[in-house]
PDB file of C-alpha atoms in Angstrom:
ATOM      1  CA  UNK A  18      95.406  87.652  56.510  1.00  0.00           C
ATOM      2  CA  UNK A  19      93.546  90.125  56.821  1.00  0.00           C
ATOM      3  CA  UNK A  20      93.944  91.931  60.316  1.00  0.00           C
ATOM      4  CA  UNK A  21      92.297  93.853  63.233  1.00  0.00           C
ATOM      5  CA  UNK A  22      95.760  95.348  64.856  1.00  0.00           C
ATOM      6  CA  UNK A  23      94.763  95.807  68.638  1.00  0.00           C
ATOM      7  CA  UNK A  24      97.714  94.933  71.155  1.00  0.00           C
ATOM      8  CA  UNK A  25     100.693  96.573  68.324  1.00  0.00           C
ATOM      9  CA  UNK A  26     100.884  98.477  65.091  1.00  0.00           C
ATOM     10  CA  UNK A  27      97.931 100.420  66.512  1.00  0.00           C
ATOM     11  CA  UNK A  28      98.242 103.381  68.601  1.00  0.00           C
ATOM     12  CA  UNK A  29      97.996 104.454  72.062  1.00  0.00           C
ATOM     13  CA  UNK A  30      95.774 107.658  73.068  1.00  0.00           C
ATOM     14  CA  UNK A  31      95.817 109.388  76.496  1.00  0.00           C
ATOM     15  CA  UNK A  32      94.066 112.158  77.752  1.00  0.00           C
ATOM     16  CA  UNK A  33      95.668 115.368  79.122  1.00  0.00           C
ATOM     17  CA  UNK A  34      94.233 118.855  80.942  1.00  0.00           C
ATOM     18  CA  UNK A  35      95.929 122.058  82.692  1.00  0.00           C
ATOM     19  CA  UNK A  36      97.252 120.165  85.366  1.00  0.00           C
ATOM     20  CA  UNK A  37      99.280 117.902  83.261  1.00  0.00           C
ATOM     21  CA  UNK A  38     103.043 118.171  83.467  1.00  0.00           C
ATOM     22  CA  UNK A  39     104.240 119.450  80.076  1.00  0.00           C
ATOM     23  CA  UNK A  40     107.829 118.964  78.269  1.00  0.00           C
ATOM     24  CA  UNK A  41     109.821 119.067  75.778  1.00  0.00           C
ATOM     25  CA  UNK A  42     109.800 115.939  73.461  1.00  0.00           C
ATOM     26  CA  UNK A  43     113.214 115.311  71.612  1.00  0.00           C
ATOM     27  CA  UNK A  44     113.094 114.831  68.011  1.00  0.00           C
ATOM     28  CA  UNK A  45     115.553 112.382  66.672  1.00  0.00           C
ATOM     29  CA  UNK A  46     114.720 111.917  62.802  1.00  0.00           C
ATOM     30  CA  UNK A  47     117.515 113.231  60.520  1.00  0.00           C
ATOM     31  CA  UNK A  48     114.545 115.190  57.864  1.00  0.00           C
ATOM     32  CA  UNK A  49     113.330 116.809  61.144  1.00  0.00           C
ATOM     33  CA  UNK A  50     113.956 120.063  59.167  1.00  0.00           C
ATOM     34  CA  UNK A  51     116.071 121.375  61.441  1.00  0.00           C
ATOM     35  CA  UNK A  52     113.834 121.068  64.317  1.00  0.00           C
ATOM     36  CA  UNK A  53     115.415 119.763  67.727  1.00  0.00           C
ATOM     37  CA  UNK A  54     112.014 119.725  70.408  1.00  0.00           C
ATOM     38  CA  UNK A  55     108.696 119.503  70.231  1.00  0.00           C
ATOM     39  CA  UNK A  56     107.616 122.064  72.861  1.00  0.00           C
ATOM     40  CA  UNK A  57     105.898 122.479  76.003  1.00  0.00           C
ATOM     41  CA  UNK A  58     103.813 118.406  75.105  1.00  0.00           C
ATOM     42  CA  UNK A  59     101.723 117.576  78.351  1.00  0.00           C
ATOM     43  CA  UNK A  60     102.280 113.503  78.888  1.00  0.00           C
ATOM     44  CA  UNK A  61     100.560 111.963  81.617  1.00  0.00           C
ATOM     45  CA  UNK A  62     102.298 109.198  84.011  1.00  0.00           C
ATOM     46  CA  UNK A  63     100.810 106.802  82.456  1.00  0.00           C
ATOM     47  CA  UNK A  64     101.908 107.503  78.850  1.00  0.00           C
ATOM     48  CA  UNK A  65     103.257 104.451  76.570  1.00  0.00           C
ATOM     49  CA  UNK A  66     103.522 104.033  73.330  1.00  0.00           C
ATOM     50  CA  UNK A  67     102.145 101.308  70.958  1.00  0.00           C
ATOM     51  CA  UNK A  68     104.709  98.400  71.210  1.00  0.00           C
ATOM     52  CA  UNK A  69     105.266  98.267  67.525  1.00  0.00           C
ATOM     53  CA  UNK A  70     108.265  99.256  65.289  1.00  0.00           C
ATOM     54  CA  UNK A  71     105.885 102.575  64.706  1.00  0.00           C
ATOM     55  CA  UNK A  72     105.774 103.028  68.469  1.00  0.00           C
ATOM     56  CA  UNK A  73     102.814 105.235  67.258  1.00  0.00           C
ATOM     57  CA  UNK A  74     100.822 107.427  70.130  1.00  0.00           C
ATOM     58  CA  UNK A  75      98.434 110.436  70.709  1.00  0.00           C
ATOM     59  CA  UNK A  76      97.703 112.486  73.420  1.00  0.00           C
ATOM     60  CA  UNK A  77      94.249 114.724  73.627  1.00  0.00           C
ATOM     61  CA  UNK A  78      95.071 117.703  75.379  1.00  0.00           C
ATOM     62  CA  UNK A  79      91.614 118.502  76.592  1.00  0.00           C
ATOM     63  CA  UNK A  80      92.588 121.898  78.321  1.00  0.00           C
ATOM     64  CA  UNK A  81      93.653 123.395  74.619  1.00  0.00           C
ATOM     65  CA  UNK A  82      91.853 121.164  71.975  1.00  0.00           C
ATOM     66  CA  UNK A  83      94.888 120.233  70.316  1.00  0.00           C
ATOM     67  CA  UNK A  84      96.156 115.950  69.618  1.00  0.00           C
ATOM     68  CA  UNK A  85      99.905 115.680  69.502  1.00  0.00           C
ATOM     69  CA  UNK A  86     100.863 112.731  67.735  1.00  0.00           C
ATOM     70  CA  UNK A  87     104.088 110.685  67.733  1.00  0.00           C
ATOM     71  CA  UNK A  88     105.937 108.766  65.433  1.00  0.00           C
ATOM     72  CA  UNK A  89     108.255 105.808  67.184  1.00  0.00           C
ATOM     73  CA  UNK A  90     107.932 107.323  70.661  1.00  0.00           C
ATOM     74  CA  UNK A  91     109.709 106.240  73.354  1.00  0.00           C
ATOM     75  CA  UNK A  92     110.812 107.337  77.586  1.00  0.00           C
ATOM     76  CA  UNK A  93     114.230 106.846  78.273  1.00  0.00           C
ATOM     77  CA  UNK A  94     115.984 106.033  81.305  1.00  0.00           C
ATOM     78  CA  UNK A  95     115.909 109.231  82.926  1.00  0.00           C
ATOM     79  CA  UNK A  96     112.060 110.159  82.030  1.00  0.00           C
ATOM     80  CA  UNK A  97     112.549 112.067  79.228  1.00  0.00           C
ATOM     81  CA  UNK A  98     110.781 111.296  76.071  1.00  0.00           C
ATOM     82  CA  UNK A  99     112.294 111.217  72.237  1.00  0.00           C
ATOM     83  CA  UNK A 100     110.587 110.468  69.432  1.00  0.00           C
ATOM     84  CA  UNK A 101     111.257 110.073  65.462  1.00  0.00           C
ATOM     85  CA  UNK A 102     108.505 112.769  64.373  1.00  0.00           C
ATOM     86  CA  UNK A 103     106.030 114.846  66.908  1.00  0.00           C
ATOM     87  CA  UNK A 104     103.426 117.111  65.724  1.00  0.00           C
ATOM     88  CA  UNK A 105     100.137 118.391  66.574  1.00  0.00           C
ATOM     89  CA  UNK A 106      96.417 119.297  64.875  1.00  0.00           C
ATOM     90  CA  UNK A 107      93.378 120.862  66.114  1.00  0.00           C
ATOM     91  CA  UNK A 108      91.166 118.058  67.933  1.00  0.00           C
ATOM     92  CA  UNK A 109      88.473 119.774  65.596  1.00  0.00           C
ATOM     93  CA  UNK A 110      90.148 119.798  62.372  1.00  0.00           C
ATOM     94  CA  UNK A 111      89.700 117.103  59.057  1.00  0.00           C
ATOM     95  CA  UNK A 112      92.571 115.407  60.912  1.00  0.00           C
ATOM     96  CA  UNK A 113      94.570 115.545  57.850  1.00  0.00           C
ATOM     97  CA  UNK A 114      97.919 117.272  58.370  1.00  0.00           C
ATOM     98  CA  UNK A 115      99.917 119.638  55.410  1.00  0.00           C
ATOM     99  CA  UNK A 116     102.398 117.699  53.668  1.00  0.00           C
ATOM    100  CA  UNK A 117     105.087 116.732  55.629  1.00  0.00           C
ATOM    101  CA  UNK A 118     104.254 117.107  59.257  1.00  0.00           C
ATOM    102  CA  UNK A 119     101.830 113.806  59.753  1.00  0.00           C
ATOM    103  CA  UNK A 120     102.909 110.868  62.076  1.00  0.00           C
ATOM    104  CA  UNK A 121     101.709 108.989  59.804  1.00  0.00           C
ATOM    105  CA  UNK A 122     102.973 108.076  56.054  1.00  0.00           C
ATOM    106  CA  UNK A 123      99.653 109.164  54.232  1.00  0.00           C
ATOM    107  CA  UNK A 124      99.360 112.528  55.891  1.00  0.00           C
ATOM    108  CA  UNK A 125      96.296 111.529  58.116  1.00  0.00           C
ATOM    109  CA  UNK A 126      96.366 111.633  61.695  1.00  0.00           C
ATOM    110  CA  UNK A 127      97.211 108.626  63.533  1.00  0.00           C
ATOM    111  CA  UNK A 128      93.813 108.984  65.679  1.00  0.00           C
ATOM    112  CA  UNK A 129      92.057 108.910  62.029  1.00  0.00           C
ATOM    113  CA  UNK A 130      89.310 105.891  61.288  1.00  0.00           C
ATOM    114  CA  UNK A 131      91.122 103.734  64.216  1.00  0.00           C
ATOM    115  CA  UNK A 132      88.082 101.919  66.218  1.00  0.00           C
ATOM    116  CA  UNK A 133      87.331 102.486  69.598  1.00  0.00           C
ATOM    117  CA  UNK A 134      86.553  99.505  71.996  1.00  0.00           C
ATOM    118  CA  UNK A 135      82.760 100.811  72.597  1.00  0.00           C
ATOM    119  CA  UNK A 136      82.255 101.027  68.769  1.00  0.00           C
ATOM    120  CA  UNK A 137      82.654  97.227  68.753  1.00  0.00           C
ATOM    121  CA  UNK A 138      79.346  97.039  70.431  1.00  0.00           C
ATOM    122  CA  UNK A 139      77.635 100.309  69.668  1.00  0.00           C
ATOM    123  CA  UNK A 140      78.384 100.748  65.902  1.00  0.00           C
ATOM    124  CA  UNK A 141      81.064 102.633  63.845  1.00  0.00           C
ATOM    125  CA  UNK A 142      80.129 106.346  62.517  1.00  0.00           C
ATOM    126  CA  UNK A 143      83.069 106.549  60.772  1.00  0.00           C
ATOM    127  CA  UNK A 144      85.400 105.621  58.025  1.00  0.00           C
ATOM    128  CA  UNK A 145      88.358 103.531  58.824  1.00  0.00           C
ATOM    129  CA  UNK A 146      91.681 103.466  58.300  1.00  0.00           C
ATOM    130  CA  UNK A 147      93.178 100.948  56.104  1.00  0.00           C
ATOM    131  CA  UNK A 148      96.389  99.624  55.612  1.00  0.00           C
ATOM    132  CA  UNK A 149      97.761  97.809  52.569  1.00  0.00           C
ATOM    133  CA  UNK A 150     100.727  95.719  50.976  1.00  0.00           C
ATOM    134  CA  UNK A 151     101.041  96.892  47.897  1.00  0.00           C
ATOM    135  CA  UNK A 152     100.828 101.002  48.161  1.00  0.00           C
ATOM    136  CA  UNK A 153     101.209 102.795  44.650  1.00  0.00           C
ATOM    137  CA  UNK A 154     104.459 104.506  43.736  1.00  0.00           C
ATOM    138  CA  UNK A 155     104.244 108.125  43.085  1.00  0.00           C
ATOM    139  CA  UNK A 156     102.057 111.255  44.763  1.00  0.00           C
ATOM    140  CA  UNK A 157      98.718 109.920  46.563  1.00  0.00           C
ATOM    141  CA  UNK A 158      95.076 110.768  45.619  1.00  0.00           C
ATOM    142  CA  UNK A 159      93.014 113.628  47.942  1.00  0.00           C
ATOM    143  CA  UNK A 160      92.455 113.447  50.825  1.00  0.00           C
ATOM    144  CA  UNK A 161      96.022 112.199  51.549  1.00  0.00           C
ATOM    145  CA  UNK A 162      98.741 114.488  51.291  1.00  0.00           C
ATOM    146  CA  UNK A 163     102.034 112.310  50.984  1.00  0.00           C
ATOM    147  CA  UNK A 164     102.698 108.597  50.392  1.00  0.00           C
ATOM    148  CA  UNK A 165     105.454 105.867  50.902  1.00  0.00           C
ATOM    149  CA  UNK A 166     103.588 104.167  48.331  1.00  0.00           C
ATOM    150  CA  UNK A 167     106.002 101.548  46.636  1.00  0.00           C
ATOM    151  CA  UNK A 168     104.610  99.886  43.369  1.00  0.00           C
ATOM    152  CA  UNK A 169     103.889 100.808  40.300  1.00  0.00           C
ATOM    153  CA  UNK A 170     102.494  97.472  39.025  1.00  0.00           C
ATOM    154  CA  UNK A 171      98.744  97.999  37.183  1.00  0.00           C
ATOM    155  CA  UNK A 172      96.273  97.557  40.146  1.00  0.00           C
ATOM    156  CA  UNK A 173      98.552  99.080  42.918  1.00  0.00           C
ATOM    157  CA  UNK A 174      96.105 101.609  45.118  1.00  0.00           C
ATOM    158  CA  UNK A 175      97.850 104.789  45.839  1.00  0.00           C
ATOM    159  CA  UNK A 176      97.260 106.211  49.857  1.00  0.00           C
ATOM    160  CA  UNK A 177      94.084 108.436  50.053  1.00  0.00           C
ATOM    161  CA  UNK A 178      91.698 106.060  47.913  1.00  0.00           C
ATOM    162  CA  UNK A 179      88.636 104.670  49.419  1.00  0.00           C
ATOM    163  CA  UNK A 180      87.590 101.359  49.639  1.00  0.00           C
ATOM    164  CA  UNK A 181      83.974 100.252  50.067  1.00  0.00           C
ATOM    165  CA  UNK A 182      82.663  97.014  50.671  1.00  0.00           C
ATOM    166  CA  UNK A 183      79.699  96.274  47.952  1.00  0.00           C
ATOM    167  CA  UNK A 184      76.910  98.008  49.994  1.00  0.00           C
ATOM    168  CA  UNK A 185      74.284  95.206  48.506  1.00  0.00           C
ATOM    169  CA  UNK A 186      75.717  92.083  50.480  1.00  0.00           C
ATOM    170  CA  UNK A 187      73.532  90.704  52.903  1.00  0.00           C
ATOM    171  CA  UNK A 188      75.971  90.512  56.133  1.00  0.00           C
ATOM    172  CA  UNK A 189      73.291  87.984  57.143  1.00  0.00           C
ATOM    173  CA  UNK A 190      74.827  85.360  54.577  1.00  0.00           C
ATOM    174  CA  UNK A 191      78.368  85.651  56.202  1.00  0.00           C
ATOM    175  CA  UNK A 192      79.486  83.645  59.078  1.00  0.00           C
ATOM    176  CA  UNK A 193      80.582  86.689  60.719  1.00  0.00           C
ATOM    177  CA  UNK A 194      81.801  87.686  64.377  1.00  0.00           C
ATOM    178  CA  UNK A 195      80.515  90.689  66.133  1.00  0.00           C
ATOM    179  CA  UNK A 196      83.586  92.552  65.900  1.00  0.00           C
ATOM    180  CA  UNK A 197      83.724  91.574  61.932  1.00  0.00           C
ATOM    181  CA  UNK A 198      79.577  92.467  61.336  1.00  0.00           C
ATOM    182  CA  UNK A 199      80.749  95.734  62.629  1.00  0.00           C
ATOM    183  CA  UNK A 200      83.582  96.310  60.737  1.00  0.00           C
ATOM    184  CA  UNK A 201      81.433  95.491  57.605  1.00  0.00           C
ATOM    185  CA  UNK A 202      78.629  98.021  58.511  1.00  0.00           C
ATOM    186  CA  UNK A 203      81.420 100.793  58.519  1.00  0.00           C
ATOM    187  CA  UNK A 204      82.974  99.336  55.458  1.00  0.00           C
ATOM    188  CA  UNK A 205      79.521  99.682  53.780  1.00  0.00           C
ATOM    189  CA  UNK A 206      78.158 102.957  54.868  1.00  0.00           C
ATOM    190  CA  UNK A 207      81.596 104.722  55.561  1.00  0.00           C
ATOM    191  CA  UNK A 208      83.871 102.852  53.650  1.00  0.00           C
ATOM    192  CA  UNK A 209      88.117 103.007  54.737  1.00  0.00           C
ATOM    193  CA  UNK A 210      90.749 105.484  53.206  1.00  0.00           C
ATOM    194  CA  UNK A 211      94.270 103.516  52.387  1.00  0.00           C
ATOM    195  CA  UNK A 212      96.288 105.373  54.842  1.00  0.00           C
ATOM    196  CA  UNK A 213      99.664 103.185  55.116  1.00  0.00           C
ATOM    197  CA  UNK A 214     101.843 100.416  53.822  1.00  0.00           C
ATOM    198  CA  UNK A 215     101.463  97.098  55.719  1.00  0.00           C
ATOM    199  CA  UNK A 216     102.572  93.187  55.661  1.00  0.00           C
ATOM    200  CA  UNK A 217      98.824  92.828  55.366  1.00  0.00           C
ATOM    201  CA  UNK A 218      94.978  94.133  55.364  1.00  0.00           C
ATOM    202  CA  UNK A 219      95.266  95.659  57.957  1.00  0.00           C
ATOM    203  CA  UNK A 220      92.558  98.010  60.215  1.00  0.00           C
ATOM    204  CA  UNK A 221      93.168  99.127  63.697  1.00  0.00           C
ATOM    205  CA  UNK A 222      91.585  99.806  67.147  1.00  0.00           C
ATOM    206  CA  UNK A 223      93.141 101.557  69.538  1.00  0.00           C
ATOM    207  CA  UNK A 224      95.336  99.919  71.663  1.00  0.00           C
ATOM    208  CA  UNK A 225      94.416  98.850  75.610  1.00  0.00           C
ATOM    209  CA  UNK A 226      97.478  99.966  76.972  1.00  0.00           C
ATOM    210  CA  UNK A 227      95.065 103.355  76.688  1.00  0.00           C
ATOM    211  CA  UNK A 228      92.979 102.313  79.457  1.00  0.00           C
ATOM    212  CA  UNK A 229      93.413 101.091  82.892  1.00  0.00           C
ATOM    213  CA  UNK A 230      91.730  97.771  82.337  1.00  0.00           C
ATOM    214  CA  UNK A 231      91.205  95.588  79.439  1.00  0.00           C
ATOM    215  CA  UNK A 232      88.196  97.192  77.130  1.00  0.00           C
ATOM    216  CA  UNK A 233      88.285  94.109  74.898  1.00  0.00           C
ATOM    217  CA  UNK A 234      87.928  91.572  77.837  1.00  0.00           C
ATOM    218  CA  UNK A 235      86.130  88.582  76.666  1.00  0.00           C
ATOM    219  CA  UNK A 236      85.996  90.231  73.080  1.00  0.00           C
ATOM    220  CA  UNK A 237      88.368  88.365  70.697  1.00  0.00           C
ATOM    221  CA  UNK A 238      88.961  84.421  70.783  1.00  0.00           C
ATOM    222  CA  UNK A 239      92.808  85.676  70.385  1.00  0.00           C
ATOM    223  CA  UNK A 240      94.533  89.298  70.538  1.00  0.00           C
ATOM    224  CA  UNK A 241      96.444  88.279  66.906  1.00  0.00           C
ATOM    225  CA  UNK A 242      92.690  88.934  65.304  1.00  0.00           C
ATOM    226  CA  UNK A 243      92.554  87.598  61.538  1.00  0.00           C
ATOM    227  CA  UNK A 244      89.767  89.033  59.971  1.00  0.00           C
ATOM    228  CA  UNK A 245      88.911  85.826  57.650  1.00  0.00           C
ATOM    229  CA  UNK A 246      85.371  85.894  57.619  1.00  0.00           C
ATOM    230  CA  UNK A 247      85.136  88.967  55.493  1.00  0.00           C
ATOM    231  CA  UNK A 248      84.563  89.101  52.277  1.00  0.00           C
ATOM    232  CA  UNK A 249      87.190  90.983  51.186  1.00  0.00           C
ATOM    233  CA  UNK A 250      86.653  90.211  47.352  1.00  0.00           C
ATOM    234  CA  UNK A 251      83.670  92.412  47.731  1.00  0.00           C
ATOM    235  CA  UNK A 252      86.188  95.613  48.456  1.00  0.00           C
ATOM    236  CA  UNK A 253      85.649  98.350  45.540  1.00  0.00           C
ATOM    237  CA  UNK A 254      87.451 101.081  44.921  1.00  0.00           C
ATOM    238  CA  UNK A 255      85.862 104.419  44.692  1.00  0.00           C
ATOM    239  CA  UNK A 256      86.533 106.832  42.048  1.00  0.00           C
ATOM    240  CA  UNK A 257      90.240 108.479  42.452  1.00  0.00           C
ATOM    241  CA  UNK A 258      91.006 112.088  42.360  1.00  0.00           C
ATOM    242  CA  UNK A 259      93.862 112.784  40.373  1.00  0.00           C
ATOM    243  CA  UNK A 260      97.137 111.864  41.776  1.00  0.00           C
ATOM    244  CA  UNK A 261      99.095 114.597  43.626  1.00  0.00           C
ATOM    245  CA  UNK A 262     102.538 114.218  41.837  1.00  0.00           C
ATOM    246  CA  UNK A 263     104.267 117.551  42.906  1.00  0.00           C
ATOM    247  CA  UNK A 264     104.826 117.785  46.669  1.00  0.00           C
ATOM    248  CA  UNK A 265     103.546 121.318  48.072  1.00  0.00           C
ATOM    249  CA  UNK A 266     105.239 123.305  50.244  1.00  0.00           C
ATOM    250  CA  UNK A 267     105.576 122.133  54.273  1.00  0.00           C
ATOM    251  CA  UNK A 268     103.743 124.154  56.320  1.00  0.00           C
ATOM    252  CA  UNK A 269     105.303 124.356  59.706  1.00  0.00           C
ATOM    253  CA  UNK A 270     103.676 125.685  62.889  1.00  0.00           C
ATOM    254  CA  UNK A 271     107.382 126.983  63.825  1.00  0.00           C
ATOM    255  CA  UNK A 272     106.037 128.412  67.498  1.00  0.00           C
ATOM    256  CA  UNK A 273     105.674 124.415  68.664  1.00  0.00           C
ATOM    257  CA  UNK A 274     109.183 123.661  67.823  1.00  0.00           C
ATOM    258  CA  UNK A 275     112.514 124.169  68.795  1.00  0.00           C
TER     259      UNK A 275
END
């Protein structure tokens, strides 16, 4: 079933400033290009990664204008931090990493396309991030810069593809919840980019662990949120750019690693 991930398999987001303690985060992944640490990372005391196996976490450093992003982040018992991969990107950038640098499989920022709590009431004014079960094997299509696509069958969709809900649909004809309506309106206007593999069709909202209270209180009947009223049969893939078949050189901001 199509789902909205909130409590897990989303991303936690925290804010840091010039007073936030800075630490070097150990990188444990075997393909980390020889780097052992991501250096001088501001990590607030209340920071905690998403509890899903991806362990995504983002920290917005308001003092430098960078976003630090992590895949499979974990705080150890001694208070130090370890991650399978960590990196950073300017907050005012496109949100797309060079090949090989992102903490998300497609090269998108882990914050790109994620829904904030207030957007369910005020409207979502950006494209969404979308994970699907059958991403296409081979190269991605722009704006994605990489992929973990698995399938070669006809109709498999590459990461980076943009999908749109038929803008001619009258949403009043569907029995949508308020959050499904917000998602549908965004899909009609801005669409969604395929950014990852998943066991189902999946959208993401900022994990409530990012906040001191629960910003979604009373919004959802259950915390495993099935989007069974959205007419997904009316989603269409917009014209695809050519796939990127040859991986470019990895562009590394070496000064932030050790």
